[in-house]
Every structure is written in structure tokens, then in C-alpha cells.
Amino acid sequence: MGTLLIALLATLLAGIGARDQLTVAALSARQGQRPALLIVALTIAVATALAAGLLEREALGWPTHAQHIAAAIILAVAGAEMLLLAPRKAPTEPTASLFAAGIVLLADSVVDPARLTILAVALALGSPAAAALGGVGATMATVTIGWLAAGALPLARLRLARRGLGGGWLAVAALMAWSG
């Protein structure tokens, strides 16, 4: 239960102002709050969060120390991405294609800080199923918030929050690496 809660909270924080959330918000603002867009976004969020959490199963044979170091490195990469990369401008979608939106959302979600955080929690705490479930809940929440906000997200504040969270992720990664 602890792993699930940690993954849920950490992924919620990592998902604040994330690319997938902002993409869904921008598309909802331009095309209206289509339920089909939300379903596509939620499907991709669930699939990528499950994949991130269950990817830890590949490291089951690793020594615990190696898993913790890998988790620290992955968390540092997530923190660096949040700290250094500002959210890009909203995509200009000339069509209302759900397939095209799905491809953009998948590309946004594959290796973003939220999914990296899920993987890091799974590695650090050794509970991939719980980390995956916590990550699924959080990514579903952040995408739904983006859909509901429909372009009304305060981008300047989100950038500042992401940079602060990125610094926090780097600090946690450093502590994890130092404590071994």
C-alpha cells in the first residue's frame, strides 16, 4: 500500500504541467471537450504507466543496490527534464483526428518524467504492480485535469512549478545515490 501511495503522489507531482496534460488541454480548447479525446488520452496514459511500472520486472534479478542506483539515475533524468525542458507550444492540429492525437500523446508519454518516476519508484521499492497502479491513477488524473481545463491551465506557473519539482527530484536522486 505504501508503494502505491508513493507512486500515486510522486506521479501526480511529476504530471503537473506535463506534455501529455498540456497537449490534451490544448486539443480540448481547440476542438471542444470531446469524450473520445479523453478516452484516447486515458488509454495511452494507462498503457504507458503500466509499461513503466512493469518494466521493473526486467530488473528482478539485479542486486538491490543496483536497483537503487538505477532508480536514482532514472529519477535524476526525470528531474533534469523537468528542470531544463519547458513545455512546448500547443500543437497545431489541422484535423480532428483521434489517431493523430493518439500518436502525439504516445510520443509525449513514452519517456516523460511521470513515467520515469513510476519506474524509479518500482525499482527503489521493489513493488512493480503497486507502483504501476499508483502511476495509472495519477496519470489518469493529470490527463483528465488537462481535458477539463481545456486550455485554461496557467502555463507560467506550471513552468515554475515543474522547475521546482525538477530540482526536488534531483535532490531526492542525489540522496538515493548517496545512501546507496
mmCIF file of C-alpha atoms in Angstrom:
data_model
loop_
_atom_site.group_PDB
_atom_site.id
_atom_site.type_symbol
_atom_site.label_atom_id
_atom_site.label_comp_id
_atom_site.label_asym_id
_atom_site.label_seq_id
_atom_site.Cartn_x
_atom_site.Cartn_y
_atom_site.Cartn_z
ATOM 1 C CA MET A 1 0.000 0.000 0.000
ATOM 2 C CA GLY A 2 2.914 2.327 0.726
ATOM 3 C CA THR A 3 4.397 1.857 -2.739
ATOM 4 C CA LEU A 4 1.043 2.561 -4.365
ATOM 5 C CA LEU A 5 0.622 5.788 -2.404
ATOM 6 C CA ILE A 6 4.201 6.947 -3.041
ATOM 7 C CA ALA A 7 3.854 6.215 -6.760
ATOM 8 C CA LEU A 8 0.491 7.979 -6.887
ATOM 9 C CA LEU A 9 1.716 11.143 -5.165
ATOM 10 C CA ALA A 10 5.084 11.279 -6.949
ATOM 11 C CA THR A 11 3.488 10.718 -10.353
ATOM 12 C CA LEU A 12 0.829 13.337 -9.651
ATOM 13 C CA LEU A 13 3.573 15.838 -8.903
ATOM 14 C CA ALA A 14 5.607 14.811 -11.951
ATOM 15 C CA GLY A 15 2.486 15.134 -14.113
ATOM 16 C CA ILE A 16 1.836 18.767 -13.227
ATOM 17 C CA GLY A 17 2.204 20.660 -16.484
ATOM 18 C CA ALA A 18 3.470 17.560 -18.293
ATOM 19 C CA ARG A 19 3.445 17.419 -22.092
ATOM 20 C CA ASP A 20 0.522 14.998 -22.264
ATOM 21 C CA GLN A 21 -1.560 17.121 -19.907
ATOM 22 C CA LEU A 22 -0.868 20.301 -21.883
ATOM 23 C CA THR A 23 -1.492 18.579 -25.213
ATOM 24 C CA VAL A 24 -4.892 17.317 -24.049
ATOM 25 C CA ALA A 25 -5.729 20.770 -22.670
ATOM 26 C CA ALA A 26 -4.772 22.459 -25.955
ATOM 27 C CA LEU A 27 -6.706 19.977 -28.083
ATOM 28 C CA SER A 28 -9.742 20.316 -25.822
ATOM 29 C CA ALA A 29 -9.568 24.080 -26.107
ATOM 30 C CA ARG A 30 -9.458 23.936 -29.911
ATOM 31 C CA GLN A 31 -11.825 21.062 -30.596
ATOM 32 C CA GLY A 32 -14.089 21.172 -27.576
ATOM 33 C CA GLN A 33 -14.160 18.665 -24.764
ATOM 34 C CA ARG A 34 -14.745 15.590 -26.861
ATOM 35 C CA PRO A 35 -15.194 12.465 -24.740
ATOM 36 C CA ALA A 36 -13.428 10.432 -27.444
ATOM 37 C CA LEU A 37 -10.271 12.519 -26.965
ATOM 38 C CA LEU A 38 -10.393 11.851 -23.232
ATOM 39 C CA ILE A 39 -10.822 8.115 -23.844
ATOM 40 C CA VAL A 40 -7.820 8.053 -26.206
ATOM 41 C CA ALA A 41 -5.717 10.079 -23.747
ATOM 42 C CA LEU A 42 -6.701 7.865 -20.803
ATOM 43 C CA THR A 43 -5.980 4.693 -22.769
ATOM 44 C CA ILE A 44 -2.493 5.903 -23.643
ATOM 45 C CA ALA A 45 -1.894 7.141 -20.090
ATOM 46 C CA VAL A 46 -2.883 3.769 -18.641
ATOM 47 C CA ALA A 47 -0.824 1.778 -21.149
ATOM 48 C CA THR A 48 2.346 3.830 -20.702
ATOM 49 C CA ALA A 49 2.031 3.946 -16.904
ATOM 50 C CA LEU A 50 1.553 0.171 -16.728
ATOM 51 C CA ALA A 51 4.512 -0.358 -19.036
ATOM 52 C CA ALA A 52 6.701 1.917 -16.908
ATOM 53 C CA GLY A 53 5.763 0.190 -13.681
ATOM 54 C CA LEU A 54 6.058 -3.323 -15.006
ATOM 55 C CA LEU A 55 9.353 -2.629 -16.798
ATOM 56 C CA GLU A 56 10.927 -3.114 -13.377
ATOM 57 C CA ARG A 57 10.289 -6.840 -13.736
ATOM 58 C CA GLU A 58 13.248 -6.896 -16.117
ATOM 59 C CA ALA A 59 15.465 -5.894 -13.186
ATOM 60 C CA LEU A 60 14.173 -8.521 -10.737
ATOM 61 C CA GLY A 61 17.422 -10.471 -10.880
ATOM 62 C CA TRP A 62 19.552 -7.412 -10.153
ATOM 63 C CA PRO A 63 21.043 -6.906 -6.697
ATOM 64 C CA THR A 64 19.102 -4.470 -4.514
ATOM 65 C CA HIS A 65 21.977 -1.980 -4.584
ATOM 66 C CA ALA A 66 21.942 -1.919 -8.393
ATOM 67 C CA GLN A 67 18.175 -1.370 -8.434
ATOM 68 C CA HIS A 68 18.522 1.600 -6.049
ATOM 69 C CA ILE A 69 21.293 3.158 -8.127
ATOM 70 C CA ALA A 70 19.244 2.648 -11.309
ATOM 71 C CA ALA A 71 16.252 4.258 -9.589
ATOM 72 C CA ALA A 72 18.407 7.244 -8.575
ATOM 73 C CA ILE A 73 19.708 7.666 -12.132
ATOM 74 C CA ILE A 74 16.207 7.434 -13.613
ATOM 75 C CA LEU A 75 14.870 9.926 -11.068
ATOM 76 C CA ALA A 76 17.766 12.290 -11.869
ATOM 77 C CA VAL A 77 16.923 12.099 -15.589
ATOM 78 C CA ALA A 78 13.273 12.877 -14.794
ATOM 79 C CA GLY A 79 14.308 15.796 -12.590
ATOM 80 C CA ALA A 80 16.677 17.169 -15.209
ATOM 81 C CA GLU A 81 13.956 17.006 -17.836
ATOM 82 C CA MET A 82 11.512 18.881 -15.590
ATOM 83 C CA LEU A 83 14.158 21.442 -14.696
ATOM 84 C CA LEU A 84 15.593 22.092 -18.147
ATOM 85 C CA LEU A 85 12.835 21.492 -20.682
ATOM 86 C CA ALA A 86 9.993 23.976 -20.782
ATOM 87 C CA PRO A 87 6.654 22.741 -22.084
ATOM 88 C CA ARG A 88 6.429 23.316 -25.798
ATOM 89 C CA LYS A 89 3.778 25.339 -27.532
ATOM 90 C CA ALA A 90 0.442 23.705 -28.211
ATOM 91 C CA PRO A 91 0.490 21.583 -31.355
ATOM 92 C CA THR A 92 -1.406 22.885 -34.344
ATOM 93 C CA GLU A 93 -3.695 20.059 -35.315
ATOM 94 C CA PRO A 94 -5.249 20.734 -38.717
ATOM 95 C CA THR A 95 -7.589 17.769 -38.374
ATOM 96 C CA ALA A 96 -9.737 16.439 -35.594
ATOM 97 C CA SER A 97 -8.124 13.027 -35.957
ATOM 98 C CA LEU A 98 -8.089 10.989 -32.794
ATOM 99 C CA PHE A 99 -5.419 8.762 -34.322
ATOM 100 C CA ALA A 100 -3.093 11.733 -34.839
ATOM 101 C CA ALA A 101 -3.811 12.971 -31.315
ATOM 102 C CA GLY A 102 -3.088 9.491 -30.002
ATOM 103 C CA ILE A 103 0.284 9.357 -31.749
ATOM 104 C CA VAL A 104 1.249 12.760 -30.331
ATOM 105 C CA LEU A 105 0.136 11.715 -26.848
ATOM 106 C CA LEU A 106 2.032 8.439 -27.092
ATOM 107 C CA ALA A 107 5.185 10.271 -28.152
ATOM 108 C CA ASP A 108 4.692 12.707 -25.256
ATOM 109 C CA SER A 109 4.212 9.908 -22.744
ATOM 110 C CA VAL A 110 6.782 7.253 -23.562
ATOM 111 C CA VAL A 111 9.734 8.711 -21.665
ATOM 112 C CA ASP A 112 8.399 11.666 -19.724
ATOM 113 C CA PRO A 113 9.134 12.484 -16.069
ATOM 114 C CA ALA A 114 5.887 10.942 -14.829
ATOM 115 C CA ARG A 115 6.610 7.544 -16.410
ATOM 116 C CA LEU A 116 10.260 7.717 -15.342
ATOM 117 C CA THR A 117 9.062 8.427 -11.805
ATOM 118 C CA ILE A 118 6.851 5.339 -11.867
ATOM 119 C CA LEU A 119 9.802 3.228 -12.980
ATOM 120 C CA ALA A 120 12.074 4.759 -10.330
ATOM 121 C CA VAL A 121 9.542 4.062 -7.562
ATOM 122 C CA ALA A 122 9.100 0.492 -8.787
ATOM 123 C CA LEU A 123 12.874 -0.055 -8.791
ATOM 124 C CA ALA A 124 13.504 1.640 -5.449
ATOM 125 C CA LEU A 125 10.703 -0.071 -3.575
ATOM 126 C CA GLY A 126 10.671 -3.387 -5.443
ATOM 127 C CA SER A 127 6.934 -3.493 -5.987
ATOM 128 C CA PRO A 128 6.195 -3.060 -9.695
ATOM 129 C CA ALA A 129 2.474 -3.832 -9.561
ATOM 130 C CA ALA A 130 1.760 -1.315 -6.818
ATOM 131 C CA ALA A 131 3.923 1.343 -8.492
ATOM 132 C CA ALA A 132 2.149 0.722 -11.802
ATOM 133 C CA LEU A 133 -1.291 1.031 -10.213
ATOM 134 C CA GLY A 134 -0.356 4.228 -8.401
ATOM 135 C CA GLY A 135 1.086 5.626 -11.611
ATOM 136 C CA VAL A 136 -2.021 4.677 -13.570
ATOM 137 C CA GLY A 137 -4.257 6.547 -11.129
ATOM 138 C CA ALA A 138 -2.053 9.624 -11.198
ATOM 139 C CA THR A 139 -1.634 9.777 -14.964
ATOM 140 C CA MET A 140 -5.368 9.335 -15.444
ATOM 141 C CA ALA A 141 -5.940 12.230 -13.045
ATOM 142 C CA THR A 142 -3.459 14.586 -14.716
ATOM 143 C CA VAL A 143 -4.785 13.873 -18.214
ATOM 144 C CA THR A 144 -8.373 14.343 -17.028
ATOM 145 C CA ILE A 145 -7.432 17.655 -15.415
ATOM 146 C CA GLY A 146 -5.929 18.749 -18.729
ATOM 147 C CA TRP A 147 -9.103 17.747 -20.558
ATOM 148 C CA LEU A 148 -11.311 19.562 -18.043
ATOM 149 C CA ALA A 149 -9.131 22.686 -18.055
ATOM 150 C CA ALA A 150 -9.382 22.938 -21.865
ATOM 151 C CA GLY A 151 -6.607 25.468 -22.299
ATOM 152 C CA ALA A 152 -7.152 27.324 -19.021
ATOM 153 C CA LEU A 153 -4.003 25.994 -17.336
ATOM 154 C CA PRO A 154 -1.698 28.766 -16.056
ATOM 155 C CA LEU A 155 1.386 27.985 -18.159
ATOM 156 C CA ALA A 156 3.772 30.421 -16.437
ATOM 157 C CA ARG A 157 3.003 28.971 -13.017
ATOM 158 C CA LEU A 158 3.205 25.422 -14.325
ATOM 159 C CA ARG A 159 6.682 26.089 -15.745
ATOM 160 C CA LEU A 160 7.829 27.453 -12.409
ATOM 161 C CA ALA A 161 6.279 24.524 -10.526
ATOM 162 C CA ARG A 162 7.914 21.999 -12.878
ATOM 163 C CA ARG A 163 11.316 23.590 -12.407
ATOM 164 C CA GLY A 164 10.923 23.496 -8.639
ATOM 165 C CA LEU A 165 9.804 19.872 -8.770
ATOM 166 C CA GLY A 166 12.694 19.045 -11.082
ATOM 167 C CA GLY A 167 15.118 20.422 -8.517
ATOM 168 C CA GLY A 168 13.377 18.353 -5.869
ATOM 169 C CA TRP A 169 13.660 15.213 -7.993
ATOM 170 C CA LEU A 170 17.389 15.869 -8.453
ATOM 171 C CA ALA A 171 17.822 16.287 -4.696
ATOM 172 C CA VAL A 172 15.978 13.043 -3.966
ATOM 173 C CA ALA A 173 18.033 11.254 -6.620
ATOM 174 C CA ALA A 174 21.242 12.545 -5.055
ATOM 175 C CA LEU A 175 20.125 11.355 -1.619
ATOM 176 C CA MET A 176 19.201 7.952 -3.031
ATOM 177 C CA ALA A 177 22.560 7.588 -4.753
ATOM 178 C CA TRP A 178 24.461 8.781 -1.701
ATOM 179 C CA SER A 179 22.652 6.468 0.721
ATOM 180 C CA GLY A 180 23.080 3.590 -1.722
#
